[in-house]
Coordinates of C-alpha atoms in Angstrom, one line a residue:
M50 CA -3.0 -35.4 -24.8
D51 CA -0.5 -37.5 -23.0
Y52 CA 2.3 -35.5 -21.4
I53 CA 4.6 -38.3 -21.8
P54 CA 6.7 -38.1 -25.2
R55 CA 6.4 -40.8 -27.4
K56 CA 9.8 -40.3 -29.3
E57 CA 12.8 -42.1 -27.3
K58 CA 15.1 -38.8 -27.6
N59 CA 12.3 -36.4 -26.5
F60 CA 11.4 -38.9 -23.5
Y61 CA 14.8 -39.1 -22.6
E62 CA 15.6 -35.4 -22.6
W63 CA 12.3 -34.5 -20.7
Q64 CA 12.3 -37.3 -17.7
G65 CA 15.5 -36.2 -16.4
P66 CA 14.5 -32.4 -15.9
S67 CA 11.2 -33.1 -14.6
V68 CA 12.0 -35.5 -11.8
D69 CA 14.9 -33.1 -10.9
Y70 CA 12.4 -30.1 -10.5
A71 CA 10.1 -32.4 -8.6
R72 CA 13.0 -33.1 -6.2
T73 CA 14.3 -29.6 -6.0
N74 CA 10.8 -28.5 -4.9
A75 CA 9.9 -32.0 -2.9
D76 CA 9.7 -29.9 0.6
R77 CA 7.1 -27.2 -1.0
F78 CA 5.3 -30.1 -2.7
G79 CA 5.0 -32.0 0.3
I80 CA 6.8 -35.4 -1.0
S81 CA 9.2 -37.0 1.2
A82 CA 12.4 -37.9 0.1
G83 CA 11.6 -41.6 0.3
T84 CA 9.0 -41.2 -2.5
F85 CA 11.7 -40.9 -5.2
T86 CA 13.5 -43.7 -4.0
P87 CA 11.8 -46.3 -6.4
L88 CA 11.5 -43.9 -9.1
L89 CA 15.0 -43.0 -9.3
A90 CA 16.1 -46.8 -9.2
K91 CA 14.1 -47.0 -12.5
R92 CA 15.6 -43.9 -13.7
T93 CA 19.2 -45.1 -13.2
D94 CA 18.2 -48.4 -14.7
Y95 CA 16.9 -46.6 -18.2
E96 CA 19.2 -44.3 -18.4
S97 CA 22.2 -46.7 -18.2
K98 CA 20.6 -49.0 -21.0
Y99 CA 19.9 -45.9 -22.9
A100 CA 23.5 -44.8 -23.1
V101 CA 24.4 -48.3 -24.6
S102 CA 21.9 -48.7 -26.8
E103 CA 22.7 -45.3 -28.3
N104 CA 26.4 -45.9 -28.4
P105 CA 27.1 -47.3 -31.9
E106 CA 30.0 -49.5 -30.6
T107 CA 27.3 -51.2 -28.4
R108 CA 24.0 -50.8 -30.1
T109 CA 22.4 -54.4 -30.9
S110 CA 19.1 -55.5 -30.9
A111 CA 19.4 -57.3 -27.4
H112 CA 20.6 -54.0 -25.9
I113 CA 17.7 -52.1 -27.7
L114 CA 15.0 -54.2 -26.4
A115 CA 16.5 -54.0 -22.8
R116 CA 16.0 -50.1 -23.3
K117 CA 12.5 -50.6 -24.2
E118 CA 11.7 -52.9 -21.4
A119 CA 13.4 -50.4 -18.8
R120 CA 11.8 -47.7 -20.5
V121 CA 8.1 -49.1 -20.1
A122 CA 8.7 -49.7 -16.4
Y123 CA 10.4 -46.2 -16.0
A124 CA 7.4 -44.7 -18.0
G125 CA 5.0 -46.3 -15.8
A126 CA 6.4 -45.3 -12.6
L127 CA 6.3 -41.8 -13.7
R128 CA 3.0 -41.9 -14.6
S129 CA 2.2 -43.1 -11.1
F130 CA 4.3 -40.7 -9.2
F131 CA 3.0 -37.6 -11.4
K132 CA -0.8 -38.7 -11.0
A133 CA -0.3 -39.2 -7.2
H134 CA 1.9 -36.4 -6.2
I135 CA 1.6 -33.4 -8.6
L136 CA -1.3 -33.4 -10.9
Y137 CA -3.7 -33.1 -8.3
N138 CA -1.5 -31.5 -5.7
E139 CA -2.5 -28.1 -4.7
A140 CA 0.7 -26.9 -3.5
V141 CA 1.8 -27.5 -7.4
T142 CA 1.2 -24.5 -9.4
D143 CA 0.2 -24.5 -13.1
E144 CA 3.7 -22.9 -13.7
D145 CA 5.2 -25.8 -11.8
R146 CA 3.3 -28.1 -14.3
R147 CA 4.3 -26.6 -17.3
I148 CA 8.2 -26.5 -16.3
M149 CA 7.9 -30.0 -15.7
G150 CA 6.2 -30.7 -18.9
L151 CA 2.6 -31.8 -17.7
N152 CA -0.7 -31.1 -19.2
V153 CA -1.9 -27.8 -17.5
P154 CA -6.0 -27.9 -17.3
D155 CA -8.1 -25.5 -19.1
V156 CA -10.0 -23.5 -16.8
H157 CA -11.6 -21.5 -19.2
P158 CA -12.7 -23.5 -22.4
T159 CA -13.4 -22.0 -25.2
P160 CA -17.3 -22.0 -25.6
V161 CA -18.6 -23.9 -28.7
P162 CA -20.0 -21.3 -31.4
R163 CA -23.3 -21.4 -32.9
P164 CA -23.2 -22.7 -36.5
T165 CA -23.0 -19.6 -39.0
K166 CA -22.8 -21.4 -42.3
E167 CA -25.1 -23.5 -44.0
P168 CA -23.8 -27.1 -45.3
E169 CA -23.2 -27.9 -48.6
A170 CA -24.9 -31.1 -49.7
T171 CA -24.9 -33.4 -52.7
V172 CA -26.8 -36.7 -53.3
S173 CA -25.6 -40.3 -54.6
T174 CA -27.6 -42.9 -55.7
P175 CA -25.8 -46.2 -54.5
S176 CA -28.7 -48.6 -55.0
P177 CA -32.1 -48.8 -56.2
A178 CA -34.9 -46.8 -54.0
T179 CA -31.8 -45.6 -51.8
L180 CA -30.4 -41.9 -51.5
E181 CA -27.3 -40.9 -49.8
I182 CA -27.2 -37.1 -49.0
H183 CA -23.6 -36.2 -48.2
F184 CA -23.2 -32.7 -46.5
R185 CA -20.0 -30.9 -45.3
D186 CA -18.8 -27.3 -44.7
K187 CA -19.7 -25.0 -47.3
D188 CA -16.7 -24.2 -49.8
E189 CA -14.5 -26.5 -48.0
T190 CA -12.9 -29.6 -49.5
G191 CA -12.6 -32.1 -46.7
H192 CA -15.4 -33.9 -45.0
A193 CA -14.6 -33.1 -41.3
K194 CA -16.8 -31.7 -39.2
A195 CA -16.1 -28.1 -37.8
Y196 CA -15.1 -27.5 -34.3
G197 CA -18.2 -28.3 -31.7
I198 CA -20.4 -29.6 -34.7
H199 CA -22.6 -32.8 -33.6
G200 CA -23.9 -33.4 -37.0
A201 CA -26.7 -32.4 -39.6
E202 CA -30.1 -32.2 -39.2
V203 CA -32.0 -33.1 -42.5
M204 CA -35.5 -32.5 -43.4
W205 CA -36.9 -33.7 -46.0
G206 CA -40.1 -35.3 -48.0
V207 CA -41.6 -36.9 -51.1
L208 CA -43.8 -34.4 -52.3
E209 CA -45.8 -34.0 -55.7
T210 CA -44.5 -30.0 -55.9
A211 CA -41.7 -28.0 -55.0
P212 CA -41.9 -26.4 -51.5
V213 CA -41.4 -22.8 -51.0
D214 CA -40.7 -22.9 -47.7
W215 CA -38.4 -25.3 -45.2
S216 CA -41.8 -25.8 -42.8
E217 CA -43.0 -28.0 -46.4
L218 CA -40.6 -30.4 -45.5
P219 CA -42.8 -33.1 -43.2
R220 CA -39.6 -35.5 -42.0
S221 CA -36.8 -34.9 -40.1
S222 CA -33.5 -36.8 -39.7
F223 CA -30.2 -36.8 -38.1
A224 CA -26.9 -37.8 -38.8
T225 CA -23.7 -37.1 -37.1
H226 CA -21.7 -38.3 -40.0
S227 CA -22.0 -37.9 -43.7
P228 CA -23.8 -39.3 -45.6
L229 CA -27.3 -39.7 -44.4
R230 CA -29.0 -42.9 -46.0
L231 CA -32.6 -42.8 -46.9
T232 CA -34.4 -45.9 -48.0
F233 CA -37.6 -45.7 -50.1
S234 CA -40.0 -48.3 -51.1
G235 CA -40.6 -49.3 -54.5
Y236 CA -43.6 -47.1 -55.0
D237 CA -41.4 -44.1 -54.7
R238 CA -39.3 -44.7 -57.3
G239 CA -39.2 -41.9 -59.9
K240 CA -40.5 -39.8 -57.5
T241 CA -38.9 -36.5 -56.2
V242 CA -37.5 -36.4 -52.7
Y243 CA -36.8 -32.4 -51.5
F244 CA -34.3 -31.8 -48.6
A245 CA -32.4 -29.3 -46.7
V246 CA -29.5 -29.5 -44.4
R247 CA -28.3 -27.5 -41.1
W248 CA -25.5 -28.0 -38.8
E249 CA -26.3 -28.6 -34.8
N250 CA -23.7 -28.2 -32.6
N251 CA -23.0 -30.1 -29.3
R252 CA -25.1 -27.7 -27.5
G253 CA -28.6 -28.0 -29.7
E254 CA -27.9 -24.7 -31.3
K255 CA -29.0 -24.9 -35.0
G256 CA -27.5 -23.0 -37.8
P257 CA -29.1 -21.6 -41.3
W258 CA -30.6 -23.8 -43.4
S259 CA -29.1 -25.0 -46.9
E260 CA -31.3 -24.2 -50.1
I261 CA -33.8 -26.8 -50.7
L262 CA -32.4 -29.3 -52.9
S263 CA -34.2 -32.2 -54.6
A264 CA -33.4 -35.7 -56.1
I265 CA -35.3 -38.5 -58.1
V266 CA -35.3 -41.6 -56.0
P267 CA -33.9 -44.4 -58.3

């Protein structure tokens, strides 16, 4: 997530204290006073144009455009300054970065969980000899995948009799997004396709199978 606020008011309120904190702690961070000179020039230009553009008596389209241009230049200078002197500076603590409103890297990322629920699957027939298998989290109304899910594995097959076990499904397909489209030959039309679906996370760990479902090839 970008640490530079997008909204004008938030950007204005953030930039001053952040720069002032860096200047106050410049000796501890090992930053020379001269480093701030070009940054402060752009700050002065931006703040003066911000004041004019926010004043109802002087707020014109020309002044607003001038403020926007000053902000672009200032934001670029801020990004370069923080990247060069703050973000990867070992003398700067995570608490310092938080005070300046910067991103603090997560050194203990949350592990991706193993899928524990089977997907809910439905079938649509968009065209002759074509099936689309739609899948989503069970008991959920949206179509977004759960955290850490890479996609869904679908085991399927055109069979004469209904399978009892998932191991009887002969073919495997994988889809990172719903739906999975299966295309058949004209000779398969009217035959029964059996299939089951399960989630797979980003680490390749698989969840439980859904029930074995069926559909007729249109």
